[in-house]
mmCIF file of C-alpha atoms in Angstrom:
data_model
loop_
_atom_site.group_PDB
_atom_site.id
_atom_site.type_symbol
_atom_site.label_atom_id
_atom_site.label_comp_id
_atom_site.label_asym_id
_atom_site.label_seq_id
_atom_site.Cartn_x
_atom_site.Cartn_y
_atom_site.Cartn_z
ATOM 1 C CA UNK C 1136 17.170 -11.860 7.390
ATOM 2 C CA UNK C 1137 18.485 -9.515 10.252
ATOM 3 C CA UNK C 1138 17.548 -5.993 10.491
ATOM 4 C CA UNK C 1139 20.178 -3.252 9.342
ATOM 5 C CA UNK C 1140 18.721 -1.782 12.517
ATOM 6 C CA UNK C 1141 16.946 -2.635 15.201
ATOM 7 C CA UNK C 1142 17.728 -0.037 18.153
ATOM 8 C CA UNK C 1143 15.219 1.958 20.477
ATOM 9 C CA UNK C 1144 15.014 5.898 19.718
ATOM 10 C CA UNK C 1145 14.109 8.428 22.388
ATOM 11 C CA UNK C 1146 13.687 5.520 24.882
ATOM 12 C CA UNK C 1147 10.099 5.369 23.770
ATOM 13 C CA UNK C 1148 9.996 4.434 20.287
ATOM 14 C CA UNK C 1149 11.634 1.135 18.470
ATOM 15 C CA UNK C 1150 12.725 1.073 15.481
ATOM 16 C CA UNK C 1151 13.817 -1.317 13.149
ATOM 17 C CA UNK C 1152 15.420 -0.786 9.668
ATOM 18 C CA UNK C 1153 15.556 -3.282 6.427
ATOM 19 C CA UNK C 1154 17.461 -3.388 3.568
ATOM 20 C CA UNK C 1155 16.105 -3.880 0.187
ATOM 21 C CA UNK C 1156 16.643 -4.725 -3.758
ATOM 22 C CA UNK C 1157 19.955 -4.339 -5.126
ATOM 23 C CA UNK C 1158 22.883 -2.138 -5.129
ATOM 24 C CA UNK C 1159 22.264 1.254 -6.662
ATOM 25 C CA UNK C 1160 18.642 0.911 -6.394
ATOM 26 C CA UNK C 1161 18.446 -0.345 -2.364
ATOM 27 C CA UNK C 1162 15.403 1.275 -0.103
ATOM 28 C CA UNK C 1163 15.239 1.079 3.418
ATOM 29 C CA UNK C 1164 11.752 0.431 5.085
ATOM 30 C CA UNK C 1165 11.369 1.739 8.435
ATOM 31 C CA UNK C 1166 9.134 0.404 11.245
ATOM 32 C CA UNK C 1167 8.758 2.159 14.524
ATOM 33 C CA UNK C 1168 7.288 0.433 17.126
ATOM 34 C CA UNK C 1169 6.109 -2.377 14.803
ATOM 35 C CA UNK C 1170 4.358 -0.128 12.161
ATOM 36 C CA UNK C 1171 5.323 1.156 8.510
ATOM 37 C CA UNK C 1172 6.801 5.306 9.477
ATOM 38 C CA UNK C 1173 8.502 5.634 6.151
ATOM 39 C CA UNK C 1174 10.857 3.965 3.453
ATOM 40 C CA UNK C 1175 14.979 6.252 1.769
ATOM 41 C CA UNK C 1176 15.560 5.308 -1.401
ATOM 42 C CA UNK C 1177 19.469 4.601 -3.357
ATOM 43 C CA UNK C 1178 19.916 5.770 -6.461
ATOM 44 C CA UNK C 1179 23.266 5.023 -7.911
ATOM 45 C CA UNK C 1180 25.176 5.508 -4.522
ATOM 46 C CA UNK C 1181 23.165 8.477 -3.383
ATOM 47 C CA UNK C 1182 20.212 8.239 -0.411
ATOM 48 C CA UNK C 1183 17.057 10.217 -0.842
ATOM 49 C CA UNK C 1184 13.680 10.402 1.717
ATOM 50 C CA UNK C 1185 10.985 10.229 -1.069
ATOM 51 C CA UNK C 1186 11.161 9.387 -4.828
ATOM 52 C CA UNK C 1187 9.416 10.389 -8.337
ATOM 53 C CA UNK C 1188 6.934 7.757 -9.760
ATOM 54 C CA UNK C 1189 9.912 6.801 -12.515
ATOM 55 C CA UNK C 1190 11.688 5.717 -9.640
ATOM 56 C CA UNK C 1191 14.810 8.585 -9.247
ATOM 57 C CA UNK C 1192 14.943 11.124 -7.314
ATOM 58 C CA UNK C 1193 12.768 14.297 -8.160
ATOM 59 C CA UNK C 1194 14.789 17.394 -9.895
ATOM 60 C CA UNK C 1195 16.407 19.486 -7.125
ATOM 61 C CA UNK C 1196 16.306 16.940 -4.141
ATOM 62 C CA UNK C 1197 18.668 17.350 -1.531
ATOM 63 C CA UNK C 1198 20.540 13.958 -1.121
ATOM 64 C CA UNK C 1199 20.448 12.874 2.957
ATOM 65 C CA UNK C 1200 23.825 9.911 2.596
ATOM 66 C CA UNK C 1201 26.233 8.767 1.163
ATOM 67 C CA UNK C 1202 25.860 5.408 3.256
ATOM 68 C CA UNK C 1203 22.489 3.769 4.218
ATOM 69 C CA UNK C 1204 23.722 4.553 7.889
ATOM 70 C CA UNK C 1205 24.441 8.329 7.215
ATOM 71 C CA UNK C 1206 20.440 8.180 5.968
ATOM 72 C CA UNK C 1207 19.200 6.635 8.486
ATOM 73 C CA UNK C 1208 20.642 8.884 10.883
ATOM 74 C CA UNK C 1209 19.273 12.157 8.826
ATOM 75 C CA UNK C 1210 15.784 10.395 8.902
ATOM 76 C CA UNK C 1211 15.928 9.510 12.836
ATOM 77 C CA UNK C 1212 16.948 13.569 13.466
ATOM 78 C CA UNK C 1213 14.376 14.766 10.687
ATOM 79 C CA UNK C 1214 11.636 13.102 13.105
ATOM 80 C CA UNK C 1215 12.902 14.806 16.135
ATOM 81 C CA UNK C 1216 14.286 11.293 17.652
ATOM 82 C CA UNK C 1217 18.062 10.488 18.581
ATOM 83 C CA UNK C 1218 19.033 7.056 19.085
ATOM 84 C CA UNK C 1219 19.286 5.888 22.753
ATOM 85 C CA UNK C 1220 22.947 5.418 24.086
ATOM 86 C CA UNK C 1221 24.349 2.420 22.796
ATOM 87 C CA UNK C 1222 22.752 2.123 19.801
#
């Protein structure tokens, strides 16, 4: 399966991105530099960093997207990082 991203961040750091389970429940894991850094979680069309144990979003948690991409971004500027030109 190909990566939803696989880019370099900060010219130091690579990261790579995959997409997982099904629409309105999706998470994206994140790997930088071949290692587990974090996982965003869908829930019903709405991207959040970290989850409840039932699986939604905790009460009063600030969505980060819309779009897996608009999440990804957030989490890549929430870790001080930009993506390199290009990517």
């Amino acid at each position: 399966m190909p990566h939803f991203k696989d880019a370099m961040i900060a010219k130091t750091h690579h990261l790579t991105a995959d997409i997982t389970g099904s629409d309105g429940k999706r998470a994206i894991i994140i790997n930088l530099d071949g290692k587990y850094a974090d996982s965003l979680h869908e829930w019903f069309g709405a991207w959040y960093h970290k989850i409840g144990n039932t699986g939604r979003p905790i009460d009063g948690q600030v969505k980060i997207g819309s779009t897996p991409e608009e999440a990804l971004d957030w989490w890549v500027r929430s870790q001080g990082f930009v993506f390199s030109e290009g990517q």
